[in-house]
PDB file of C-alpha atoms in Angstrom:
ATOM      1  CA  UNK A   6       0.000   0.000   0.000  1.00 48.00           C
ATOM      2  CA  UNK A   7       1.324   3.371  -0.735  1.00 60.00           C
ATOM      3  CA  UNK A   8       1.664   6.346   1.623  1.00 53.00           C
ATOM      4  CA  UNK A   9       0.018   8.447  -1.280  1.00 66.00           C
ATOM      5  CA  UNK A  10      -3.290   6.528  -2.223  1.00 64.00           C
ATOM      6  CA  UNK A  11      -3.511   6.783   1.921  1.00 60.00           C
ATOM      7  CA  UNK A  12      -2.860  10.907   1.587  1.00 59.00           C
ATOM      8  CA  UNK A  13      -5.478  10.611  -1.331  1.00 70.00           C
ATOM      9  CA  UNK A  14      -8.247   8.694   0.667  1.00 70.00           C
ATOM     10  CA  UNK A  15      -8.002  11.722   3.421  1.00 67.00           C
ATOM     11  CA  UNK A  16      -9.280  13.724   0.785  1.00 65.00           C
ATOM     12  CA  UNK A  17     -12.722  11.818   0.179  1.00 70.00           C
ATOM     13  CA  UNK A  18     -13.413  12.684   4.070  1.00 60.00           C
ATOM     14  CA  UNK A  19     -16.143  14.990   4.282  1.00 57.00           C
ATOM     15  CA  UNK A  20     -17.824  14.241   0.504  1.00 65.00           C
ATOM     16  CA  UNK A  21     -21.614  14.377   1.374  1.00 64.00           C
ATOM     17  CA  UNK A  22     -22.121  11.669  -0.814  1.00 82.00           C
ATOM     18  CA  UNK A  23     -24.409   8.712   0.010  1.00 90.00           C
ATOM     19  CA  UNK A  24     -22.344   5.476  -2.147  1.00 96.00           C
ATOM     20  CA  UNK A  25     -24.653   2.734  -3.335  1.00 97.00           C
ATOM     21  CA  UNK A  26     -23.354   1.260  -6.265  1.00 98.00           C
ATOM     22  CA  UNK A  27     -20.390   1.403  -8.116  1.00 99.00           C
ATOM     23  CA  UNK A  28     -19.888   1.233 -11.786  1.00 99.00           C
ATOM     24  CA  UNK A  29     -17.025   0.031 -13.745  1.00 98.00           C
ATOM     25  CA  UNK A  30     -15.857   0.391 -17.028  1.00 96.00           C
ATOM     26  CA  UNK A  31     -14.232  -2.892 -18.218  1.00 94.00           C
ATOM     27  CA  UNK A  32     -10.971  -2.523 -20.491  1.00 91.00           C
ATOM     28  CA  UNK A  33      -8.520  -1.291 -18.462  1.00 93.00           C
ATOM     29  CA  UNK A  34     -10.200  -1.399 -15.263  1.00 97.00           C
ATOM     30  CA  UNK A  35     -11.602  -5.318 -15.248  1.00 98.00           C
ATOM     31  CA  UNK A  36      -9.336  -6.366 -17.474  1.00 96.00           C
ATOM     32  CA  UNK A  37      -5.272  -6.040 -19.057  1.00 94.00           C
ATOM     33  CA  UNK A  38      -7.047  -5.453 -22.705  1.00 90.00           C
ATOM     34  CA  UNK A  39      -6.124  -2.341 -23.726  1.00 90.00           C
ATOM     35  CA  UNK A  40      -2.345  -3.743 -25.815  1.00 91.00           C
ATOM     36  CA  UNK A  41      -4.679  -5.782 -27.613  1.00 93.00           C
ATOM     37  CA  UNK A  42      -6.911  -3.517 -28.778  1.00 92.00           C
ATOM     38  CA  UNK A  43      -4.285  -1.278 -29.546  1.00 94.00           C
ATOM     39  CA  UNK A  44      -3.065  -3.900 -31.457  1.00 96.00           C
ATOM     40  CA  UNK A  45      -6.778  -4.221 -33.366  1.00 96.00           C
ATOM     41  CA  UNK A  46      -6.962  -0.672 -33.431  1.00 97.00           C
ATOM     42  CA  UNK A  47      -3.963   0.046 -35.522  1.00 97.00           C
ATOM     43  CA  UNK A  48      -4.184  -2.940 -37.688  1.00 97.00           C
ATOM     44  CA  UNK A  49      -8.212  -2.172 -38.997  1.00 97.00           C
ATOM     45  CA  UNK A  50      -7.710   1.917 -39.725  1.00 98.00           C
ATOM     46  CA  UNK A  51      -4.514   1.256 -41.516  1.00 97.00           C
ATOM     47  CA  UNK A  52      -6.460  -0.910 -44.265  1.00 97.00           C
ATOM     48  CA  UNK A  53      -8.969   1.723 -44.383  1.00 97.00           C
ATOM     49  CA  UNK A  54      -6.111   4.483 -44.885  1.00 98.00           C
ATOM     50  CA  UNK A  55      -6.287   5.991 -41.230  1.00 98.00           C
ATOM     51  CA  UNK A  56      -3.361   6.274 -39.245  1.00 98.00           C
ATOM     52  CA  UNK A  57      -3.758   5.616 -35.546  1.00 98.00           C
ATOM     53  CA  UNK A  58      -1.195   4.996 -33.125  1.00 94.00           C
ATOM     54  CA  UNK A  59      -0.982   2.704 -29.486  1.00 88.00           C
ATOM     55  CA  UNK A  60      -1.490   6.236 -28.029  1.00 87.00           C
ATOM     56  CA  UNK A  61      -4.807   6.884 -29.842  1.00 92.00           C
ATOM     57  CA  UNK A  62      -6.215   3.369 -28.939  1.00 91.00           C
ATOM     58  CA  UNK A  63      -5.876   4.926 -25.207  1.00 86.00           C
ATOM     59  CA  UNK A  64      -6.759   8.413 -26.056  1.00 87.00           C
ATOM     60  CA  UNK A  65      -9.952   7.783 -27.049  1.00 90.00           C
ATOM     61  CA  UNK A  66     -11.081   4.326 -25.091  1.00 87.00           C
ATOM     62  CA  UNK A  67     -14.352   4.131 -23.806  1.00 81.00           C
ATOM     63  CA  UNK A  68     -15.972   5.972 -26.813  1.00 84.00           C
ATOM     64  CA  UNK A  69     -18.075   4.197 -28.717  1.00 86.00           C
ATOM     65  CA  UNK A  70     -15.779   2.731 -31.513  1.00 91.00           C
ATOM     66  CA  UNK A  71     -18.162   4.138 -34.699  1.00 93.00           C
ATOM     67  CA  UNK A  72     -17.476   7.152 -32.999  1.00 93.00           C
ATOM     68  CA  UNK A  73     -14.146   7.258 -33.379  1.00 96.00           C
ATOM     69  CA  UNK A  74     -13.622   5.416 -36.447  1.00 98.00           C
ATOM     70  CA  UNK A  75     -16.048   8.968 -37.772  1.00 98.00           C
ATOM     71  CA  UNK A  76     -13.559  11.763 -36.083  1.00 97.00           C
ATOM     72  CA  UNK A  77     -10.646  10.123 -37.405  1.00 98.00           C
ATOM     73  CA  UNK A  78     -12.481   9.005 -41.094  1.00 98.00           C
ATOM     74  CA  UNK A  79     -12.914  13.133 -41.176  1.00 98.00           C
ATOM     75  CA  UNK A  80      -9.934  14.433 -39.366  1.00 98.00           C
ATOM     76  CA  UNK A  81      -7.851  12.180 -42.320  1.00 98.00           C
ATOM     77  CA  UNK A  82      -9.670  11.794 -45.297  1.00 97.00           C
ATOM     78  CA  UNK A  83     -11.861  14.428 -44.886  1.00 98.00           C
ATOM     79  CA  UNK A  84     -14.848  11.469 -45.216  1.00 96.00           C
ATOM     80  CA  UNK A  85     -17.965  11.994 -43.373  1.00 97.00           C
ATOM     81  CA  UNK A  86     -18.589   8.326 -42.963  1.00 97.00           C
ATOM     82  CA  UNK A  87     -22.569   7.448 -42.217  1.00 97.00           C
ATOM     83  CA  UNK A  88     -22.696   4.950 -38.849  1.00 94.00           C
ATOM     84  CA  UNK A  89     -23.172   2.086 -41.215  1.00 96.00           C
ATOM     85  CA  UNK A  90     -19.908   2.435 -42.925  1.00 97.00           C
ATOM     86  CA  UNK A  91     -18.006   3.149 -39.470  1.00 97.00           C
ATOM     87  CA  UNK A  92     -19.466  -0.155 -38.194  1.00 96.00           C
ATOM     88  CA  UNK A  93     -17.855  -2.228 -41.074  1.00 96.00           C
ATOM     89  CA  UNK A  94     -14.499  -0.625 -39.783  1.00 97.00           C
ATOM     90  CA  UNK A  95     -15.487  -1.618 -36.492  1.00 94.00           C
ATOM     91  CA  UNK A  96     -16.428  -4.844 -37.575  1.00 96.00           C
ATOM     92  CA  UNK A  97     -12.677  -5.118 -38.824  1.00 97.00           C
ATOM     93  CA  UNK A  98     -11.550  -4.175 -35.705  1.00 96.00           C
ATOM     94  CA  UNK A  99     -13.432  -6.578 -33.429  1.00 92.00           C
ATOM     95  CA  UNK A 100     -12.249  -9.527 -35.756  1.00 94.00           C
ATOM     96  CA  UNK A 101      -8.406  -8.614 -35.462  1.00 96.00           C
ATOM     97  CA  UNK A 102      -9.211  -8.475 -31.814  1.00 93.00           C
ATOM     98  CA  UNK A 103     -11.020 -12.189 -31.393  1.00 90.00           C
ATOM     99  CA  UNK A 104      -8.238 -13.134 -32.916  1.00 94.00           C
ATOM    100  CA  UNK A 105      -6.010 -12.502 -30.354  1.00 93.00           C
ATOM    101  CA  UNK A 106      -5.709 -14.418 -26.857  1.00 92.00           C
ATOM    102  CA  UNK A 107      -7.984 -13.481 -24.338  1.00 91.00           C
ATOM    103  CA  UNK A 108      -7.188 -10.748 -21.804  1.00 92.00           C
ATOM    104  CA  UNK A 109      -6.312 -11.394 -18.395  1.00 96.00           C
ATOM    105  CA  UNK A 110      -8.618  -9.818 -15.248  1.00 98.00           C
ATOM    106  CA  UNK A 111      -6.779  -7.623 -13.455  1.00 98.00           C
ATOM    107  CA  UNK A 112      -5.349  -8.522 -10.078  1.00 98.00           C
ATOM    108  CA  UNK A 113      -7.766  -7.412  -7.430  1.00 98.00           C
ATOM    109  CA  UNK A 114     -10.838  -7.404  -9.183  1.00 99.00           C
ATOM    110  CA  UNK A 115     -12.487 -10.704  -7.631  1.00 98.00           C
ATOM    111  CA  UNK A 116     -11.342  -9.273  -4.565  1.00 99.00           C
ATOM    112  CA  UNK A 117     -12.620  -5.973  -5.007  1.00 99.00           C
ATOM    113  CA  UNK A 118     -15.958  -6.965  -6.422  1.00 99.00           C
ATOM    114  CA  UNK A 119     -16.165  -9.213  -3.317  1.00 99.00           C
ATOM    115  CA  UNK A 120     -15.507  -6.128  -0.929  1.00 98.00           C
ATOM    116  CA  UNK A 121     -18.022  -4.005  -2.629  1.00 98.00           C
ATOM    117  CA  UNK A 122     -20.915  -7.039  -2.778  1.00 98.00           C
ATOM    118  CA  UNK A 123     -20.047  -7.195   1.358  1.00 98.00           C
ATOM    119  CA  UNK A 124     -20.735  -4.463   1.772  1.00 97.00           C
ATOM    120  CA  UNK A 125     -24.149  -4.109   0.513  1.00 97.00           C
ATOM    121  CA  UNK A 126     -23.408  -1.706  -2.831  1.00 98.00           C
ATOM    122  CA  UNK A 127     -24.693  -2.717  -5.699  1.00 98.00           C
ATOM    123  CA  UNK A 128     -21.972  -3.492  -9.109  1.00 98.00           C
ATOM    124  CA  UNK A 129     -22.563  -2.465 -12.501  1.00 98.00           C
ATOM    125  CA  UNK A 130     -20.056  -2.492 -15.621  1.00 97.00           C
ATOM    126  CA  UNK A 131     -20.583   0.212 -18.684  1.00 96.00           C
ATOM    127  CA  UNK A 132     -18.251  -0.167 -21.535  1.00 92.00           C
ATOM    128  CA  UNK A 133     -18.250   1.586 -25.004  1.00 86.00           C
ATOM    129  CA  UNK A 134     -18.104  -1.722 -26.549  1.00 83.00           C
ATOM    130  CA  UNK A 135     -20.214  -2.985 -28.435  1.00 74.00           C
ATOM    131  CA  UNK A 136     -18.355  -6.407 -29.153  1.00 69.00           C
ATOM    132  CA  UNK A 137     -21.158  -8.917 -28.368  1.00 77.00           C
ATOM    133  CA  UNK A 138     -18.600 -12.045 -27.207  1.00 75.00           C
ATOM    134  CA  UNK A 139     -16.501  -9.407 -24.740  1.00 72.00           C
ATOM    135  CA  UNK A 140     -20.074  -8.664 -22.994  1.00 77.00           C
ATOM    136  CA  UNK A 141     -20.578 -12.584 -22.516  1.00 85.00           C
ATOM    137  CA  UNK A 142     -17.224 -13.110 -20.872  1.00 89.00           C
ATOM    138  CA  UNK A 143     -18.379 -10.403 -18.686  1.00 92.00           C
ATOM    139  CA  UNK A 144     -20.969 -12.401 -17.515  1.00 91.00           C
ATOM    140  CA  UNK A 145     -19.239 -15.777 -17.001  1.00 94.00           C
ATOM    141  CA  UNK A 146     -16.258 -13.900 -15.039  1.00 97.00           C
ATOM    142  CA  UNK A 147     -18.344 -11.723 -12.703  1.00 97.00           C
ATOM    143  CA  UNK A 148     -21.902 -13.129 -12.846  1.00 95.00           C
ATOM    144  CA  UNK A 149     -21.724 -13.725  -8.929  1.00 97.00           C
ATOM    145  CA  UNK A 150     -21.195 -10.210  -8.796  1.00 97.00           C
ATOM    146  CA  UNK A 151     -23.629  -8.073 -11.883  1.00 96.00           C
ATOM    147  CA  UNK A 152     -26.572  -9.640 -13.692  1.00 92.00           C
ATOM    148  CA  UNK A 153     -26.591  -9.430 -17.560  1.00 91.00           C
ATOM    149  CA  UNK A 154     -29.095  -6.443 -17.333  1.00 93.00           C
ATOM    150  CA  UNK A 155     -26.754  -4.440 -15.231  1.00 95.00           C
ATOM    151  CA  UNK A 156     -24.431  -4.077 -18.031  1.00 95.00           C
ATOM    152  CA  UNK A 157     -24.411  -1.145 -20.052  1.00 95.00           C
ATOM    153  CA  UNK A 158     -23.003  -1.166 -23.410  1.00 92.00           C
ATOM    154  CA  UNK A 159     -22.843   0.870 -27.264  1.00 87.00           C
ATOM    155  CA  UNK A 160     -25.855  -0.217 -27.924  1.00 89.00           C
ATOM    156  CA  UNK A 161     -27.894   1.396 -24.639  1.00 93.00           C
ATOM    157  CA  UNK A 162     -26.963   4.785 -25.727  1.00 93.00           C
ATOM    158  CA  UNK A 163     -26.932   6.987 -28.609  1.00 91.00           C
ATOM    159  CA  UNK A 164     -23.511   9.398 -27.123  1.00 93.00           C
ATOM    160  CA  UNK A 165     -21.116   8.170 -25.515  1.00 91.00           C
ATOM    161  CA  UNK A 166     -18.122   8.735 -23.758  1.00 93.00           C
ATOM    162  CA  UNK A 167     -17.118  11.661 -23.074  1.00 95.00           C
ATOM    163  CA  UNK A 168     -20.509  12.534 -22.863  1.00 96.00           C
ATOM    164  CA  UNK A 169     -22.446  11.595 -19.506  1.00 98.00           C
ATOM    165  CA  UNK A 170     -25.107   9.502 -20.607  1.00 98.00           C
ATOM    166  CA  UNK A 171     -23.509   5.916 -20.158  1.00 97.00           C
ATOM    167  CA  UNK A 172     -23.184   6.289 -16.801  1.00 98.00           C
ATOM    168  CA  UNK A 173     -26.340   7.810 -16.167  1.00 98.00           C
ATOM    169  CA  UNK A 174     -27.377   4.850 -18.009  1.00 98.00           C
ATOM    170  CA  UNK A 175     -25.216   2.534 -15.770  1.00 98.00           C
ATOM    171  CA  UNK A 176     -27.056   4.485 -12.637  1.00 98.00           C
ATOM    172  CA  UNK A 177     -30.293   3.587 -13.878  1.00 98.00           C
ATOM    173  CA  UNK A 178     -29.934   0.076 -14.967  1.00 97.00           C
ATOM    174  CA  UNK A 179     -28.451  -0.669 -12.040  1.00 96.00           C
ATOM    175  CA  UNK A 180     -30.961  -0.019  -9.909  1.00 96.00           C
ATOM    176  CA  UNK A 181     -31.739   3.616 -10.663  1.00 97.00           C
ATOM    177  CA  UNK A 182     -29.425   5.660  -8.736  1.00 98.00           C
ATOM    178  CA  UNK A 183     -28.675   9.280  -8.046  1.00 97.00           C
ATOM    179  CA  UNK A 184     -25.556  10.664  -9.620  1.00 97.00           C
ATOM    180  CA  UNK A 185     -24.561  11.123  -5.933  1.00 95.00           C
ATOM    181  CA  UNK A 186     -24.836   7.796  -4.823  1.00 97.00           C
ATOM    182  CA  UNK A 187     -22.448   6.105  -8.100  1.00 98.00           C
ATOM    183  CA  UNK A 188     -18.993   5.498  -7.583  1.00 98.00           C
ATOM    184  CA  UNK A 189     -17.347   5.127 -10.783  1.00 99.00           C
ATOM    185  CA  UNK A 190     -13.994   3.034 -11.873  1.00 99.00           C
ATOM    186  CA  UNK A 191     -12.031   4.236 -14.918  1.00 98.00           C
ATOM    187  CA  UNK A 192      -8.913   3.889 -16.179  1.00 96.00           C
ATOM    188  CA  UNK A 193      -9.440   6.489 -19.371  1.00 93.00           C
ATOM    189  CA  UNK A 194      -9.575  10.298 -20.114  1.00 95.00           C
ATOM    190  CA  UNK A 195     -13.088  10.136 -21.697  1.00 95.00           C
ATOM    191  CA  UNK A 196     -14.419   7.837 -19.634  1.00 96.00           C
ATOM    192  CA  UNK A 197     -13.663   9.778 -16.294  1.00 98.00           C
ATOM    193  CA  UNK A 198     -14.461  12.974 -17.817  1.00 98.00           C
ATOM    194  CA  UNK A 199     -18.150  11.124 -18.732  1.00 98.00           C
ATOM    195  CA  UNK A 200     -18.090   9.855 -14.822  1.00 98.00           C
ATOM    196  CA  UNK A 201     -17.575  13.492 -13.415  1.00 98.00           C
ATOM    197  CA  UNK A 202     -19.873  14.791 -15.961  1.00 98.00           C
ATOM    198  CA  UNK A 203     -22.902  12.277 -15.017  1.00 98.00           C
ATOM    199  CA  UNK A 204     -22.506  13.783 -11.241  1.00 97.00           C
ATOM    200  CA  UNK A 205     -20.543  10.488  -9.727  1.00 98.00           C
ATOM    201  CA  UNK A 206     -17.842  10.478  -7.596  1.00 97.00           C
ATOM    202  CA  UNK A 207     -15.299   9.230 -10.310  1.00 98.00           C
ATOM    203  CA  UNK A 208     -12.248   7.196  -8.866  1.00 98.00           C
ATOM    204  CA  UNK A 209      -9.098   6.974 -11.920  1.00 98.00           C
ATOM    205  CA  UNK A 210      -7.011   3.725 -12.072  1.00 98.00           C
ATOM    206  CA  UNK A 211      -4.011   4.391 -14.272  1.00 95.00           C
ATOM    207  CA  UNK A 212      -3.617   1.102 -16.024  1.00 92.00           C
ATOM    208  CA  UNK A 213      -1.827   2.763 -18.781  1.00 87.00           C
ATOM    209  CA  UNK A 214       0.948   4.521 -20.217  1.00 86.00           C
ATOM    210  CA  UNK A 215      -1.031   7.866 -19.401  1.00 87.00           C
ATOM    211  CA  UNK A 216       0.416  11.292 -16.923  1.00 92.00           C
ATOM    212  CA  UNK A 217      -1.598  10.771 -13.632  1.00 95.00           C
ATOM    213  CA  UNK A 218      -2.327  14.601 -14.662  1.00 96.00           C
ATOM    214  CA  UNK A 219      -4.350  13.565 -18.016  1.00 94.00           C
ATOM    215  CA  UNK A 220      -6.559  11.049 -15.614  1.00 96.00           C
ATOM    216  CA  UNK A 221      -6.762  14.351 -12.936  1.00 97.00           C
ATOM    217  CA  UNK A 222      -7.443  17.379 -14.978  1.00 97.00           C
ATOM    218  CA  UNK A 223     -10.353  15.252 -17.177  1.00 97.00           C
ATOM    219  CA  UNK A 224     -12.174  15.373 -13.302  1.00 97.00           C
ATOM    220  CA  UNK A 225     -11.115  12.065 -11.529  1.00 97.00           C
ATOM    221  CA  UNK A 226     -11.640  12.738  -7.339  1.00 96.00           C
ATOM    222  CA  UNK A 227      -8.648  10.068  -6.435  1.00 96.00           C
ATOM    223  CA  UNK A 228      -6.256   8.223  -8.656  1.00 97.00           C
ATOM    224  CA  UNK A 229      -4.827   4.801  -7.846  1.00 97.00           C
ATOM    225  CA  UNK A 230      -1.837   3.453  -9.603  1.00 96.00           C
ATOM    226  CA  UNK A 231      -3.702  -0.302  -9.844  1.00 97.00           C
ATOM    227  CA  UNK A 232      -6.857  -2.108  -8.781  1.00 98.00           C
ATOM    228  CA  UNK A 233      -5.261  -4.144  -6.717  1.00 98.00           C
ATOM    229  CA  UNK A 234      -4.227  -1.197  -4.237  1.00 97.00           C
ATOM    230  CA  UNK A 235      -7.967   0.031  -4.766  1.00 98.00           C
ATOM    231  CA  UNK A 236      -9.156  -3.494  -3.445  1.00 98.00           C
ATOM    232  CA  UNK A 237      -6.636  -3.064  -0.455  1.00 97.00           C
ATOM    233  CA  UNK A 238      -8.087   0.531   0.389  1.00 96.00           C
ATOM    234  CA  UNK A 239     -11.820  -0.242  -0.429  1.00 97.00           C
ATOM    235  CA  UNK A 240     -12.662  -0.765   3.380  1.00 95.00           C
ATOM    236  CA  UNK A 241     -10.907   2.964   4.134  1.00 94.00           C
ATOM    237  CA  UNK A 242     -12.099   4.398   0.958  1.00 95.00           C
ATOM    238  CA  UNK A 243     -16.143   3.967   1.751  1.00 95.00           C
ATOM    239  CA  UNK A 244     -15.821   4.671   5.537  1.00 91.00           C
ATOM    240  CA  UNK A 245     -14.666   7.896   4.249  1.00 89.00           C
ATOM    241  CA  UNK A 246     -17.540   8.887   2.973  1.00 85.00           C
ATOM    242  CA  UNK A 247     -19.333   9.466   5.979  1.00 72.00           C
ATOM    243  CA  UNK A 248     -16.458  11.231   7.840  1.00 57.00           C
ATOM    244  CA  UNK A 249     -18.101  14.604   8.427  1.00 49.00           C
TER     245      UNK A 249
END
């Protein structure tokens, strides 16, 4: 455990919030994905003539990938693609992915999860993904932990990340929830920028190759450097919360 996560924790003292669930997003945060679908990433725009680098992939995870496949379709080739014709790039992108092995679940997240479920919050998990087998292996890794129908995904919401509707989403499905009583989990710049946004206390886990800064100044209220140390802190972390 680190002397600095503790420092951090000191700050959530006082937050008049009222924690009842906590929402995830998944790559990144559930599980060690995010080199392979770099890997896809890269590999799908370059036959369509876009270059995108590792540092895009993490740049813009946790947006819906027609979305991004559109920005970068008109940044580059000056192509206002339709959502059709960004799907079929997508559609490339999700097969170079399959075809990789499968990601491993972060260290801590049983445990976490397990914390969380003992102490009587409910879990959800919203992801920008829209990849149909990804959303079944959420369910056979964590179905002790969220039902199938607390899973929010692409195709609940018409914006997505950055924007705050797939959390607010992720509040309601869940059970719904008040922006003020949603914890969320992120390990991305749009994805904790669409956490603060929705109204939820919005706690960064920096995964990646990403400045603890870019994770900060998008809106995150504590950073952690893993999941693991999160799971270690959870008990200190929610007592927090009603420090006043």
């Amino acid at each position: 455990m680190s002397s600095q996560s503790q420092q951090n924790i000191q700050s959530v003292e006082g937050t008049r919030r009222n924690p009842k669930v906590v929402l995830f997003d998944m790559d990144g945060v559930l599980y060690d994905s995010m080199p392979n679908h770099g890997v896809a990433w890269q590999r799908a725009m370059k036959e369509f003539g876009i270059h995108f680098t590792l540092e895009d992939s993490y740049a813009t995870e946790g947006a819906r990938g027609v979305d991004t496949i559109r920005k970068y379709a008109k940044e580059q080739l000056g192509k206002e693609l339709t959502e059709e014709e960004a799907q079929k790039v997508y559609d490339v992108k999700a097969h170079y992915f399959h075809e990789m092995p499968e990601a491993k679940v972060f260290d801590g997240v049983i445990d976490l999860m397990q914390k969380i479920k003992a102490s009587g919050l409910k879990i959800g998990i919203v992801t920008g993904s829209a990849q149909l087998p990804l959303i079944k292996r959420v369910t056979r890794d964590f179905g002790d932990y969220v039902s199938a129908d607390q899973i929010t995904t692409a195709y609940d919401v018409k914006r997505g990340k950055p924007n705050p509707d797939p959390y607010l989403m992720g509040l309601q499905k869940a059970g719904n929830y008040l922006p003020t009583e949603g914890i969320v989990v992120e390990n991305a710049p749009l994805g904790v920028h669409a956490g603060a946004a929705a109204g939820c206390y919005t706690v960064a886990i920096n995964s990646g190759p990403l400045d603890d800064s870019v994770l900060l100044n998008e809106g995150a209220d504590i950073l952690f450097p893993t999941i693991r140390e999160f799971a270690d802190y959870w008990k200190l972390f929610l007592n927090s919360f009603f420090k006043y």
